Amino acid sequence: SYPDGFETVLEDKGIRDVEWCIITHHHDDHLMGYDWLREKYGTRLATHECMVDVLERPQGYSLNCLHDRPYKVDMVMREGVPMRWRGFDIVPHFFPSQTEYHAVYFCEVDEQMVLFSGDALYWEADHETIRPTDPDWRNWFDVDGGYLVGAKLLRKYQPRLLAAAHVHPWPITQAACNGFEAHATDFH
């Protein structure tokens, strides 16, 4: 149950403080715990520049799953400019996918590139492929090629771990990263 379940996870992992909440997209299921984090830990909100207006002025948008209250963004993360945090460089990139206002974050952890994809991508272990998620079709979509934007990023960064939302992290292969463009093209 929320927030007890969240507190249990933090306690089990030995986490005593949550400095930043970095948002991949505006959907309410990705924001609903932020108020609690801010109240309990003083957590600050960071996000890619593509989402700042959506988060701060939600009343100006007609988007599915949009939280109805504004959120103040404490740190605007600029496209491709790393956010330095405790020795890690977290690199934000625009990634229109499930929704137009979506970003992903790359970060090297223990000499392994990790992709934090939010709801943009999932791993299909049976096929050894990275799968696009279904976009929210009510949203304006594909203004910049949608998943084809992400295909270039996968080739560039060659992540070896996919940390997607709603599932546990998956190891991913170079072949899957390089083959994603064909899947993205078929998806469009």
Short mmCIF file of N, CA and C in Angstrom, two decimals:
data_model
loop_
_atom_site.label_atom_id
_atom_site.label_comp_id
_atom_site.label_asym_id
_atom_site.label_seq_id
_atom_site.Cartn_x
_atom_site.Cartn_y
_atom_site.Cartn_z
N SER A 1 0.84 -1.18 0.00
CA SER A 1 0.00 0.00 0.00
C SER A 1 0.88 1.24 0.00
N TYR A 2 0.39 2.29 -0.56
CA TYR A 2 1.14 3.53 -0.69
C TYR A 2 0.78 4.45 0.47
N PRO A 3 1.67 5.13 1.15
CA PRO A 3 3.12 5.16 0.93
C PRO A 3 3.90 4.12 1.72
N ASP A 4 3.18 3.28 2.50
CA ASP A 4 3.88 2.28 3.31
C ASP A 4 4.76 1.38 2.47
N GLY A 5 4.26 0.94 1.32
CA GLY A 5 5.04 0.07 0.44
C GLY A 5 6.30 0.75 -0.05
N PHE A 6 6.18 2.03 -0.35
CA PHE A 6 7.33 2.80 -0.82
C PHE A 6 8.37 2.92 0.30
N GLU A 7 7.89 3.21 1.51
CA GLU A 7 8.81 3.31 2.65
C GLU A 7 9.51 1.98 2.90
N THR A 8 8.81 0.88 2.73
CA THR A 8 9.41 -0.44 2.92
C THR A 8 10.52 -0.68 1.92
N VAL A 9 10.29 -0.31 0.65
CA VAL A 9 11.33 -0.47 -0.38
C VAL A 9 12.55 0.37 -0.02
N LEU A 10 12.34 1.61 0.36
CA LEU A 10 13.47 2.47 0.73
C LEU A 10 14.23 1.88 1.91
N GLU A 11 13.50 1.43 2.91
CA GLU A 11 14.12 0.85 4.09
C GLU A 11 14.91 -0.41 3.74
N ASP A 12 14.32 -1.28 2.92
CA ASP A 12 14.99 -2.52 2.51
C ASP A 12 16.29 -2.23 1.76
N LYS A 13 16.33 -1.14 1.02
CA LYS A 13 17.52 -0.78 0.23
C LYS A 13 18.49 0.10 1.02
N GLY A 14 18.13 0.44 2.26
CA GLY A 14 18.99 1.27 3.08
C GLY A 14 19.01 2.73 2.66
N ILE A 15 17.96 3.18 1.99
CA ILE A 15 17.87 4.57 1.52
C ILE A 15 17.19 5.40 2.60
N ARG A 16 17.90 6.44 3.04
CA ARG A 16 17.38 7.29 4.11
C ARG A 16 16.95 8.67 3.62
N ASP A 17 17.32 8.99 2.39
CA ASP A 17 17.04 10.31 1.85
C ASP A 17 16.80 10.20 0.35
N VAL A 18 15.88 10.98 -0.15
CA VAL A 18 15.60 11.01 -1.60
C VAL A 18 15.76 12.46 -2.03
N GLU A 19 16.93 12.78 -2.60
CA GLU A 19 17.23 14.15 -2.96
C GLU A 19 16.47 14.63 -4.18
N TRP A 20 16.41 13.78 -5.20
CA TRP A 20 15.82 14.17 -6.48
C TRP A 20 14.81 13.16 -6.96
N CYS A 21 13.78 13.67 -7.57
CA CYS A 21 12.81 12.86 -8.32
C CYS A 21 12.96 13.32 -9.76
N ILE A 22 13.44 12.42 -10.62
CA ILE A 22 13.67 12.76 -12.03
C ILE A 22 12.56 12.11 -12.85
N ILE A 23 11.77 12.93 -13.50
CA ILE A 23 10.57 12.48 -14.19
C ILE A 23 10.85 12.18 -15.66
N THR A 24 10.35 11.03 -16.15
CA THR A 24 10.48 10.70 -17.57
C THR A 24 9.33 11.26 -18.40
N HIS A 25 8.13 11.34 -17.79
CA HIS A 25 6.98 11.87 -18.52
C HIS A 25 5.89 12.28 -17.54
N HIS A 26 4.89 12.96 -18.05
CA HIS A 26 3.89 13.65 -17.23
C HIS A 26 2.78 12.77 -16.67
N HIS A 27 2.72 11.50 -16.97
CA HIS A 27 1.59 10.67 -16.54
C HIS A 27 1.47 10.62 -15.02
N ASP A 28 0.23 10.65 -14.56
CA ASP A 28 -0.03 10.73 -13.13
C ASP A 28 0.57 9.58 -12.33
N ASP A 29 0.65 8.39 -12.90
CA ASP A 29 1.23 7.27 -12.15
C ASP A 29 2.73 7.44 -11.93
N HIS A 30 3.36 8.36 -12.64
CA HIS A 30 4.77 8.65 -12.45
C HIS A 30 5.00 9.86 -11.56
N LEU A 31 3.94 10.57 -11.23
CA LEU A 31 4.04 11.76 -10.39
C LEU A 31 3.34 11.63 -9.05
N MET A 32 2.46 10.64 -8.89
CA MET A 32 1.58 10.64 -7.73
C MET A 32 2.29 10.53 -6.39
N GLY A 33 3.49 10.04 -6.33
CA GLY A 33 4.19 9.96 -5.06
C GLY A 33 5.09 11.15 -4.77
N TYR A 34 5.19 12.07 -5.73
CA TYR A 34 6.14 13.16 -5.54
C TYR A 34 5.78 14.07 -4.35
N ASP A 35 4.51 14.40 -4.18
CA ASP A 35 4.13 15.27 -3.06
C ASP A 35 4.57 14.66 -1.72
N TRP A 36 4.38 13.36 -1.57
CA TRP A 36 4.78 12.68 -0.35
C TRP A 36 6.30 12.74 -0.18
N LEU A 37 7.05 12.50 -1.27
CA LEU A 37 8.51 12.58 -1.20
C LEU A 37 8.97 13.98 -0.79
N ARG A 38 8.36 14.99 -1.37
CA ARG A 38 8.73 16.37 -1.06
C ARG A 38 8.46 16.67 0.42
N GLU A 39 7.30 16.25 0.91
CA GLU A 39 6.94 16.51 2.31
C GLU A 39 7.84 15.74 3.28
N LYS A 40 8.12 14.49 2.98
CA LYS A 40 8.88 13.65 3.91
C LYS A 40 10.38 13.90 3.85
N TYR A 41 10.92 14.08 2.64
CA TYR A 41 12.37 14.17 2.47
C TYR A 41 12.87 15.51 1.92
N GLY A 42 11.96 16.38 1.52
CA GLY A 42 12.41 17.62 0.87
C GLY A 42 12.88 17.38 -0.55
N THR A 43 12.43 16.28 -1.14
CA THR A 43 12.84 15.89 -2.49
C THR A 43 12.52 16.99 -3.49
N ARG A 44 13.48 17.24 -4.38
CA ARG A 44 13.29 18.24 -5.43
C ARG A 44 12.99 17.55 -6.75
N LEU A 45 12.34 18.26 -7.66
CA LEU A 45 11.89 17.72 -8.93
C LEU A 45 12.79 18.18 -10.06
N ALA A 46 13.27 17.23 -10.84
CA ALA A 46 14.08 17.52 -12.03
C ALA A 46 13.43 16.84 -13.22
N THR A 47 13.54 17.48 -14.39
CA THR A 47 13.01 16.87 -15.60
C THR A 47 13.65 17.49 -16.82
N HIS A 48 13.52 16.78 -17.92
CA HIS A 48 13.99 17.27 -19.22
C HIS A 48 13.19 18.52 -19.59
N GLU A 49 13.81 19.40 -20.31
CA GLU A 49 13.19 20.66 -20.69
C GLU A 49 11.89 20.50 -21.47
N CYS A 50 11.68 19.38 -22.14
CA CYS A 50 10.46 19.18 -22.93
C CYS A 50 9.20 19.09 -22.07
N MET A 51 9.36 18.83 -20.76
CA MET A 51 8.19 18.64 -19.90
C MET A 51 7.91 19.77 -18.93
N VAL A 52 8.76 20.75 -18.87
CA VAL A 52 8.62 21.80 -17.86
C VAL A 52 7.26 22.48 -17.95
N ASP A 53 6.86 22.93 -19.11
CA ASP A 53 5.59 23.65 -19.23
C ASP A 53 4.40 22.74 -18.90
N VAL A 54 4.47 21.48 -19.33
CA VAL A 54 3.37 20.54 -19.05
C VAL A 54 3.21 20.34 -17.55
N LEU A 55 4.33 20.23 -16.84
CA LEU A 55 4.26 20.02 -15.39
C LEU A 55 3.85 21.28 -14.63
N GLU A 56 4.34 22.42 -15.09
CA GLU A 56 4.06 23.66 -14.36
C GLU A 56 2.72 24.29 -14.75
N ARG A 57 2.22 23.97 -15.96
CA ARG A 57 0.93 24.52 -16.41
C ARG A 57 0.04 23.43 -17.02
N PRO A 58 -0.34 22.41 -16.25
CA PRO A 58 -1.12 21.31 -16.82
C PRO A 58 -2.47 21.75 -17.37
N GLN A 59 -3.01 22.85 -16.84
CA GLN A 59 -4.31 23.33 -17.31
C GLN A 59 -4.25 23.78 -18.77
N GLY A 60 -3.07 23.99 -19.31
CA GLY A 60 -2.92 24.42 -20.70
C GLY A 60 -2.88 23.28 -21.68
N TYR A 61 -3.05 22.03 -21.21
CA TYR A 61 -2.91 20.85 -22.06
C TYR A 61 -4.12 19.93 -21.92
N SER A 62 -4.42 19.24 -22.98
CA SER A 62 -5.45 18.21 -22.97
C SER A 62 -4.76 16.89 -23.30
N LEU A 63 -4.21 16.26 -22.25
CA LEU A 63 -3.42 15.04 -22.41
C LEU A 63 -3.96 13.95 -21.48
N ASN A 64 -3.94 12.73 -21.95
CA ASN A 64 -4.34 11.61 -21.11
C ASN A 64 -3.41 11.49 -19.90
N CYS A 65 -3.96 11.08 -18.81
CA CYS A 65 -3.21 10.75 -17.59
C CYS A 65 -2.42 11.93 -17.04
N LEU A 66 -2.81 13.14 -17.36
CA LEU A 66 -2.11 14.32 -16.88
C LEU A 66 -2.59 14.67 -15.48
N HIS A 67 -1.65 14.84 -14.55
CA HIS A 67 -2.00 15.24 -13.20
C HIS A 67 -2.62 16.63 -13.26
N ASP A 68 -3.63 16.87 -12.46
CA ASP A 68 -4.39 18.12 -12.56
C ASP A 68 -3.80 19.30 -11.80
N ARG A 69 -2.74 19.10 -11.04
CA ARG A 69 -2.16 20.21 -10.30
C ARG A 69 -0.77 20.51 -10.82
N PRO A 70 -0.39 21.78 -10.76
CA PRO A 70 0.94 22.14 -11.25
C PRO A 70 2.04 21.70 -10.29
N TYR A 71 3.20 21.40 -10.86
CA TYR A 71 4.39 21.06 -10.10
C TYR A 71 5.50 22.02 -10.46
N LYS A 72 6.17 22.56 -9.47
CA LYS A 72 7.32 23.42 -9.72
C LYS A 72 8.53 22.54 -10.02
N VAL A 73 9.16 22.79 -11.14
CA VAL A 73 10.37 22.06 -11.52
C VAL A 73 11.56 22.79 -10.91
N ASP A 74 12.33 22.08 -10.10
CA ASP A 74 13.48 22.67 -9.41
C ASP A 74 14.72 22.69 -10.29
N MET A 75 14.85 21.71 -11.19
CA MET A 75 15.99 21.69 -12.09
C MET A 75 15.53 21.31 -13.49
N VAL A 76 15.78 22.20 -14.44
CA VAL A 76 15.48 21.92 -15.84
C VAL A 76 16.72 21.28 -16.44
N MET A 77 16.56 20.06 -16.92
CA MET A 77 17.67 19.33 -17.53
C MET A 77 17.65 19.59 -19.04
N ARG A 78 18.74 20.14 -19.55
CA ARG A 78 18.83 20.49 -20.96
C ARG A 78 19.24 19.28 -21.80
N GLU A 79 18.74 19.24 -23.00
CA GLU A 79 18.99 18.13 -23.93
C GLU A 79 20.48 17.80 -24.02
N GLY A 80 20.82 16.56 -23.65
CA GLY A 80 22.19 16.07 -23.78
C GLY A 80 23.20 16.62 -22.79
N VAL A 81 22.78 17.49 -21.87
CA VAL A 81 23.70 18.09 -20.90
C VAL A 81 23.60 17.30 -19.59
N PRO A 82 24.69 16.67 -19.17
CA PRO A 82 24.63 15.83 -17.98
C PRO A 82 24.30 16.60 -16.70
N MET A 83 23.50 15.96 -15.87
CA MET A 83 23.28 16.43 -14.51
C MET A 83 24.27 15.63 -13.65
N ARG A 84 25.18 16.32 -12.99
CA ARG A 84 26.17 15.67 -12.14
C ARG A 84 25.56 15.47 -10.77
N TRP A 85 25.51 14.21 -10.31
CA TRP A 85 24.94 13.90 -9.00
C TRP A 85 25.77 12.80 -8.35
N ARG A 86 26.41 13.12 -7.25
CA ARG A 86 27.17 12.16 -6.44
C ARG A 86 28.13 11.30 -7.27
N GLY A 87 28.82 11.92 -8.21
CA GLY A 87 29.80 11.22 -9.03
C GLY A 87 29.23 10.58 -10.29
N PHE A 88 27.93 10.70 -10.49
CA PHE A 88 27.29 10.14 -11.68
C PHE A 88 26.88 11.26 -12.62
N ASP A 89 26.99 11.00 -13.91
CA ASP A 89 26.47 11.91 -14.93
C ASP A 89 25.19 11.33 -15.48
N ILE A 90 24.08 12.00 -15.25
CA ILE A 90 22.77 11.58 -15.75
C ILE A 90 22.47 12.43 -16.97
N VAL A 91 22.39 11.78 -18.14
CA VAL A 91 22.27 12.51 -19.40
C VAL A 91 20.84 12.41 -19.92
N PRO A 92 20.14 13.55 -20.01
CA PRO A 92 18.75 13.55 -20.46
C PRO A 92 18.64 13.65 -21.98
N HIS A 93 17.64 12.96 -22.53
CA HIS A 93 17.36 13.07 -23.96
C HIS A 93 15.86 13.03 -24.21
N PHE A 94 15.42 13.90 -25.08
CA PHE A 94 14.05 13.91 -25.58
C PHE A 94 13.80 12.58 -26.28
N PHE A 95 12.67 11.95 -25.98
CA PHE A 95 12.36 10.64 -26.56
C PHE A 95 10.85 10.52 -26.71
N PRO A 96 10.28 11.18 -27.74
CA PRO A 96 8.83 11.07 -27.93
C PRO A 96 8.47 9.62 -28.18
N SER A 97 7.55 9.11 -27.42
CA SER A 97 7.26 7.67 -27.50
C SER A 97 5.83 7.43 -27.06
N GLN A 98 5.65 6.96 -25.84
CA GLN A 98 4.30 6.73 -25.36
C GLN A 98 3.50 8.03 -25.39
N THR A 99 4.18 9.13 -25.17
CA THR A 99 3.59 10.45 -25.27
C THR A 99 4.63 11.39 -25.87
N GLU A 100 4.19 12.47 -26.45
CA GLU A 100 5.11 13.45 -27.03
C GLU A 100 6.05 14.02 -25.98
N TYR A 101 5.56 14.22 -24.77
CA TYR A 101 6.37 14.82 -23.71
C TYR A 101 7.01 13.71 -22.88
N HIS A 102 8.07 13.16 -23.41
CA HIS A 102 8.75 12.03 -22.77
C HIS A 102 10.25 12.20 -22.92
N ALA A 103 10.98 11.80 -21.90
CA ALA A 103 12.44 11.83 -21.94
C ALA A 103 12.98 10.53 -21.37
N VAL A 104 14.20 10.23 -21.72
CA VAL A 104 14.93 9.11 -21.13
C VAL A 104 16.23 9.65 -20.56
N TYR A 105 16.84 8.84 -19.70
CA TYR A 105 18.07 9.27 -19.04
C TYR A 105 19.09 8.14 -19.11
N PHE A 106 20.31 8.48 -19.53
CA PHE A 106 21.41 7.53 -19.59
C PHE A 106 22.37 7.85 -18.44
N CYS A 107 22.90 6.79 -17.83
CA CYS A 107 23.84 6.97 -16.73
C CYS A 107 24.73 5.73 -16.63
N GLU A 108 26.03 5.95 -16.55
CA GLU A 108 26.94 4.83 -16.37
C GLU A 108 27.02 4.48 -14.88
N VAL A 109 26.75 3.22 -14.58
CA VAL A 109 26.77 2.72 -13.21
C VAL A 109 27.60 1.45 -13.19
N ASP A 110 28.62 1.40 -12.35
CA ASP A 110 29.51 0.24 -12.26
C ASP A 110 30.03 -0.17 -13.64
N GLU A 111 30.50 0.82 -14.40
CA GLU A 111 31.08 0.63 -15.73
C GLU A 111 30.10 0.01 -16.73
N GLN A 112 28.83 0.22 -16.50
CA GLN A 112 27.79 -0.30 -17.39
C GLN A 112 26.80 0.83 -17.68
N MET A 113 26.52 1.06 -18.97
CA MET A 113 25.57 2.11 -19.33
C MET A 113 24.15 1.61 -19.07
N VAL A 114 23.40 2.42 -18.33
CA VAL A 114 22.02 2.10 -17.98
C VAL A 114 21.11 3.11 -18.67
N LEU A 115 20.02 2.63 -19.21
CA LEU A 115 19.00 3.48 -19.83
C LEU A 115 17.76 3.44 -18.94
N PHE A 116 17.40 4.60 -18.39
CA PHE A 116 16.17 4.75 -17.62
C PHE A 116 15.12 5.26 -18.61
N SER A 117 14.21 4.37 -19.01
CA SER A 117 13.34 4.68 -20.15
C SER A 117 11.91 5.05 -19.79
N GLY A 118 11.57 5.08 -18.51
CA GLY A 118 10.18 5.37 -18.18
C GLY A 118 9.27 4.37 -18.88
N ASP A 119 8.24 4.86 -19.56
CA ASP A 119 7.32 3.98 -20.29
C ASP A 119 7.64 3.90 -21.78
N ALA A 120 8.81 4.37 -22.20
CA ALA A 120 9.13 4.42 -23.63
C ALA A 120 9.42 3.04 -24.22
N LEU A 121 10.14 2.21 -23.48
CA LEU A 121 10.64 0.95 -24.03
C LEU A 121 10.46 -0.20 -23.04
N TYR A 122 10.33 -1.38 -23.59
CA TYR A 122 10.34 -2.60 -22.79
C TYR A 122 11.20 -3.64 -23.48
N TRP A 123 11.60 -4.65 -22.74
CA TRP A 123 12.46 -5.72 -23.24
C TRP A 123 11.62 -6.96 -23.45
N GLU A 124 11.75 -7.56 -24.61
CA GLU A 124 11.10 -8.84 -24.88
C GLU A 124 12.16 -9.92 -24.85
N ALA A 125 12.33 -10.54 -23.68
CA ALA A 125 13.40 -11.52 -23.49
C ALA A 125 13.28 -12.70 -24.44
N ASP A 126 12.05 -13.13 -24.72
CA ASP A 126 11.87 -14.28 -25.60
C ASP A 126 12.40 -14.03 -27.01
N HIS A 127 12.37 -12.78 -27.43
CA HIS A 127 12.82 -12.44 -28.79
C HIS A 127 14.15 -11.68 -28.79
N GLU A 128 14.68 -11.39 -27.58
CA GLU A 128 15.91 -10.62 -27.45
C GLU A 128 15.81 -9.29 -28.19
N THR A 129 14.67 -8.61 -28.04
CA THR A 129 14.47 -7.33 -28.70
C THR A 129 13.98 -6.29 -27.71
N ILE A 130 14.25 -5.05 -28.05
CA ILE A 130 13.71 -3.92 -27.31
C ILE A 130 12.43 -3.52 -28.03
N ARG A 131 11.35 -3.42 -27.30
CA ARG A 131 10.04 -3.17 -27.89
C ARG A 131 9.55 -1.77 -27.56
N PRO A 132 9.07 -1.04 -28.58
CA PRO A 132 8.40 0.23 -28.28
C PRO A 132 7.12 -0.04 -27.49
N THR A 133 6.81 0.85 -26.57
CA THR A 133 5.52 0.73 -25.90
C THR A 133 4.45 1.35 -26.79
N ASP A 134 3.23 1.02 -26.50
CA ASP A 134 2.14 1.59 -27.28
C ASP A 134 1.98 3.05 -26.90
N PRO A 135 1.97 3.91 -27.90
CA PRO A 135 1.78 5.34 -27.58
C PRO A 135 0.35 5.61 -27.15
N ASP A 136 0.21 6.69 -26.44
CA ASP A 136 -1.10 7.16 -26.03
C ASP A 136 -1.66 7.92 -27.24
N TRP A 137 -2.47 7.28 -28.04
CA TRP A 137 -2.86 7.79 -29.35
C TRP A 137 -3.63 9.11 -29.29
N ARG A 138 -4.21 9.44 -28.16
CA ARG A 138 -4.91 10.72 -28.06
C ARG A 138 -3.92 11.89 -28.11
N ASN A 139 -2.70 11.62 -27.67
CA ASN A 139 -1.69 12.67 -27.68
C ASN A 139 -1.19 12.92 -29.09
N TRP A 140 -0.80 14.15 -29.35
CA TRP A 140 -0.15 14.47 -30.61
C TRP A 140 1.15 13.69 -30.63
N PHE A 141 1.42 13.00 -31.72
CA PHE A 141 2.51 12.03 -31.70
C PHE A 141 3.28 12.07 -33.00
N ASP A 142 4.56 11.75 -32.92
CA ASP A 142 5.43 11.54 -34.07
C ASP A 142 5.91 12.83 -34.72
N VAL A 143 5.92 13.92 -33.98
CA VAL A 143 6.36 15.17 -34.57
C VAL A 143 7.83 15.10 -35.01
N ASP A 144 8.66 14.39 -34.29
CA ASP A 144 10.07 14.28 -34.64
C ASP A 144 10.50 12.84 -34.92
N GLY A 145 9.60 12.04 -35.42
CA GLY A 145 9.97 10.67 -35.73
C GLY A 145 9.78 9.69 -34.60
N GLY A 146 9.25 10.15 -33.48
CA GLY A 146 8.93 9.25 -32.38
C GLY A 146 10.07 8.32 -32.02
N TYR A 147 9.83 7.04 -32.15
CA TYR A 147 10.81 6.04 -31.73
C TYR A 147 12.09 6.08 -32.55
N LEU A 148 12.06 6.66 -33.72
CA LEU A 148 13.29 6.76 -34.52
C LEU A 148 14.30 7.69 -33.85
N VAL A 149 13.83 8.66 -33.07
CA VAL A 149 14.71 9.49 -32.25
C VAL A 149 15.46 8.58 -31.28
N GLY A 150 14.72 7.68 -30.64
CA GLY A 150 15.31 6.77 -29.67
C GLY A 150 16.27 5.77 -30.28
N ALA A 151 16.02 5.36 -31.51
CA ALA A 151 16.90 4.39 -32.17
C ALA A 151 18.32 4.96 -32.29
N LYS A 152 18.43 6.22 -32.60
CA LYS A 152 19.75 6.87 -32.70
C LYS A 152 20.44 6.89 -31.34
N LEU A 153 19.66 7.13 -30.29
CA LEU A 153 20.23 7.17 -28.95
C LEU A 153 20.71 5.79 -28.50
N LEU A 154 19.96 4.76 -28.81
CA LEU A 154 20.38 3.40 -28.45
C LEU A 154 21.69 3.04 -29.16
N ARG A 155 21.81 3.40 -30.43
CA ARG A 155 23.06 3.14 -31.16
C ARG A 155 24.22 3.93 -30.56
N LYS A 156 23.96 5.18 -30.18
CA LYS A 156 25.02 6.04 -29.65
C LYS A 156 25.52 5.56 -28.28
N TYR A 157 24.61 5.31 -27.35
CA TYR A 157 24.99 5.01 -25.97
C TYR A 157 25.23 3.52 -25.70
N GLN A 158 24.64 2.65 -26.50
CA GLN A 158 24.80 1.20 -26.33
C GLN A 158 24.59 0.77 -24.87
N PRO A 159 23.42 1.07 -24.29
CA PRO A 159 23.20 0.66 -22.90
C PRO A 159 23.18 -0.86 -22.77
N ARG A 160 23.56 -1.34 -21.61
CA ARG A 160 23.54 -2.78 -21.35
C ARG A 160 22.52 -3.17 -20.30
N LEU A 161 21.84 -2.17 -19.76
CA LEU A 161 20.77 -2.44 -18.80
C LEU A 161 19.62 -1.48 -19.10
N LEU A 162 18.43 -2.04 -19.25
CA LEU A 162 17.23 -1.24 -19.50
C LEU A 162 16.42 -1.20 -18.22
N ALA A 163 16.34 -0.01 -17.63
CA ALA A 163 15.54 0.20 -16.42
C ALA A 163 14.26 0.90 -16.85
N ALA A 164 13.28 0.10 -17.24
CA ALA A 164 11.99 0.62 -17.67
C ALA A 164 11.06 0.73 -16.46
N ALA A 165 10.02 1.51 -16.61
CA ALA A 165 9.04 1.65 -15.53
C ALA A 165 8.16 0.40 -15.45
N HIS A 166 7.64 0.13 -14.29
CA HIS A 166 6.64 -0.91 -14.04
C HIS A 166 7.18 -2.33 -14.11
N VAL A 167 8.45 -2.52 -14.45
CA VAL A 167 9.06 -3.86 -14.51
C VAL A 167 10.46 -3.78 -13.93
N HIS A 168 11.05 -4.94 -13.68
CA HIS A 168 12.43 -4.94 -13.17
C HIS A 168 13.41 -4.66 -14.31
N PRO A 169 14.63 -4.21 -14.00
CA PRO A 169 15.62 -3.94 -15.04
C PRO A 169 16.02 -5.21 -15.79
N TRP A 170 16.33 -5.04 -17.07
CA TRP A 170 16.73 -6.15 -17.93
C TRP A 170 18.09 -5.87 -18.56
N PRO A 171 18.98 -6.88 -18.59
CA PRO A 171 20.19 -6.72 -19.40
C PRO A 171 19.79 -6.72 -20.88
N ILE A 172 20.41 -5.86 -21.67
CA ILE A 172 20.11 -5.81 -23.10
C ILE A 172 21.41 -5.92 -23.89
N THR A 173 21.29 -6.34 -25.12
CA THR A 173 22.47 -6.63 -25.93
C THR A 173 22.75 -5.52 -26.94
N GLN A 174 23.96 -5.54 -27.48
CA GLN A 174 24.33 -4.61 -28.54
C GLN A 174 23.45 -4.87 -29.76
N ALA A 175 23.20 -6.13 -30.07
CA ALA A 175 22.35 -6.47 -31.23
C ALA A 175 20.95 -5.88 -31.06
N ALA A 176 20.42 -5.92 -29.84
CA ALA A 176 19.08 -5.37 -29.60
C ALA A 176 19.09 -3.85 -29.78
N CYS A 177 20.14 -3.19 -29.29
CA CYS A 177 20.24 -1.73 -29.45
C CYS A 177 20.33 -1.37 -30.93
N ASN A 178 21.17 -2.07 -31.66
CA ASN A 178 21.36 -1.76 -33.07
C ASN A 178 20.16 -2.16 -33.92
N GLY A 179 19.41 -3.15 -33.49
CA GLY A 179 18.25 -3.61 -34.24
C GLY A 179 16.97 -2.86 -33.94
N PHE A 180 17.02 -1.96 -32.95
CA PHE A 180 15.80 -1.26 -32.56
C PHE A 180 15.25 -0.38 -33.68
N GLU A 181 16.10 0.19 -34.51
CA GLU A 181 15.63 1.06 -35.58
C GLU A 181 14.66 0.33 -36.50
N ALA A 182 14.96 -0.94 -36.82
CA ALA A 182 14.05 -1.72 -37.68
C ALA A 182 12.71 -1.92 -36.98
N HIS A 183 12.72 -2.19 -35.68
CA HIS A 183 11.46 -2.36 -34.94
C HIS A 183 10.70 -1.04 -34.89
N ALA A 184 11.42 0.05 -34.69
CA ALA A 184 10.78 1.36 -34.63
C ALA A 184 10.17 1.73 -35.98
N THR A 185 10.87 1.42 -37.05
CA THR A 185 10.35 1.71 -38.40
C THR A 185 9.09 0.90 -38.66
N ASP A 186 9.10 -0.37 -38.29
CA ASP A 186 7.90 -1.22 -38.45
C ASP A 186 6.75 -0.70 -37.61
N PHE A 187 7.07 -0.20 -36.41
CA PHE A 187 6.04 0.29 -35.50
C PHE A 187 5.34 1.51 -36.06
N HIS A 188 6.09 2.38 -36.76
CA HIS A 188 5.51 3.58 -37.34
C HIS A 188 4.68 3.19 -38.54
#
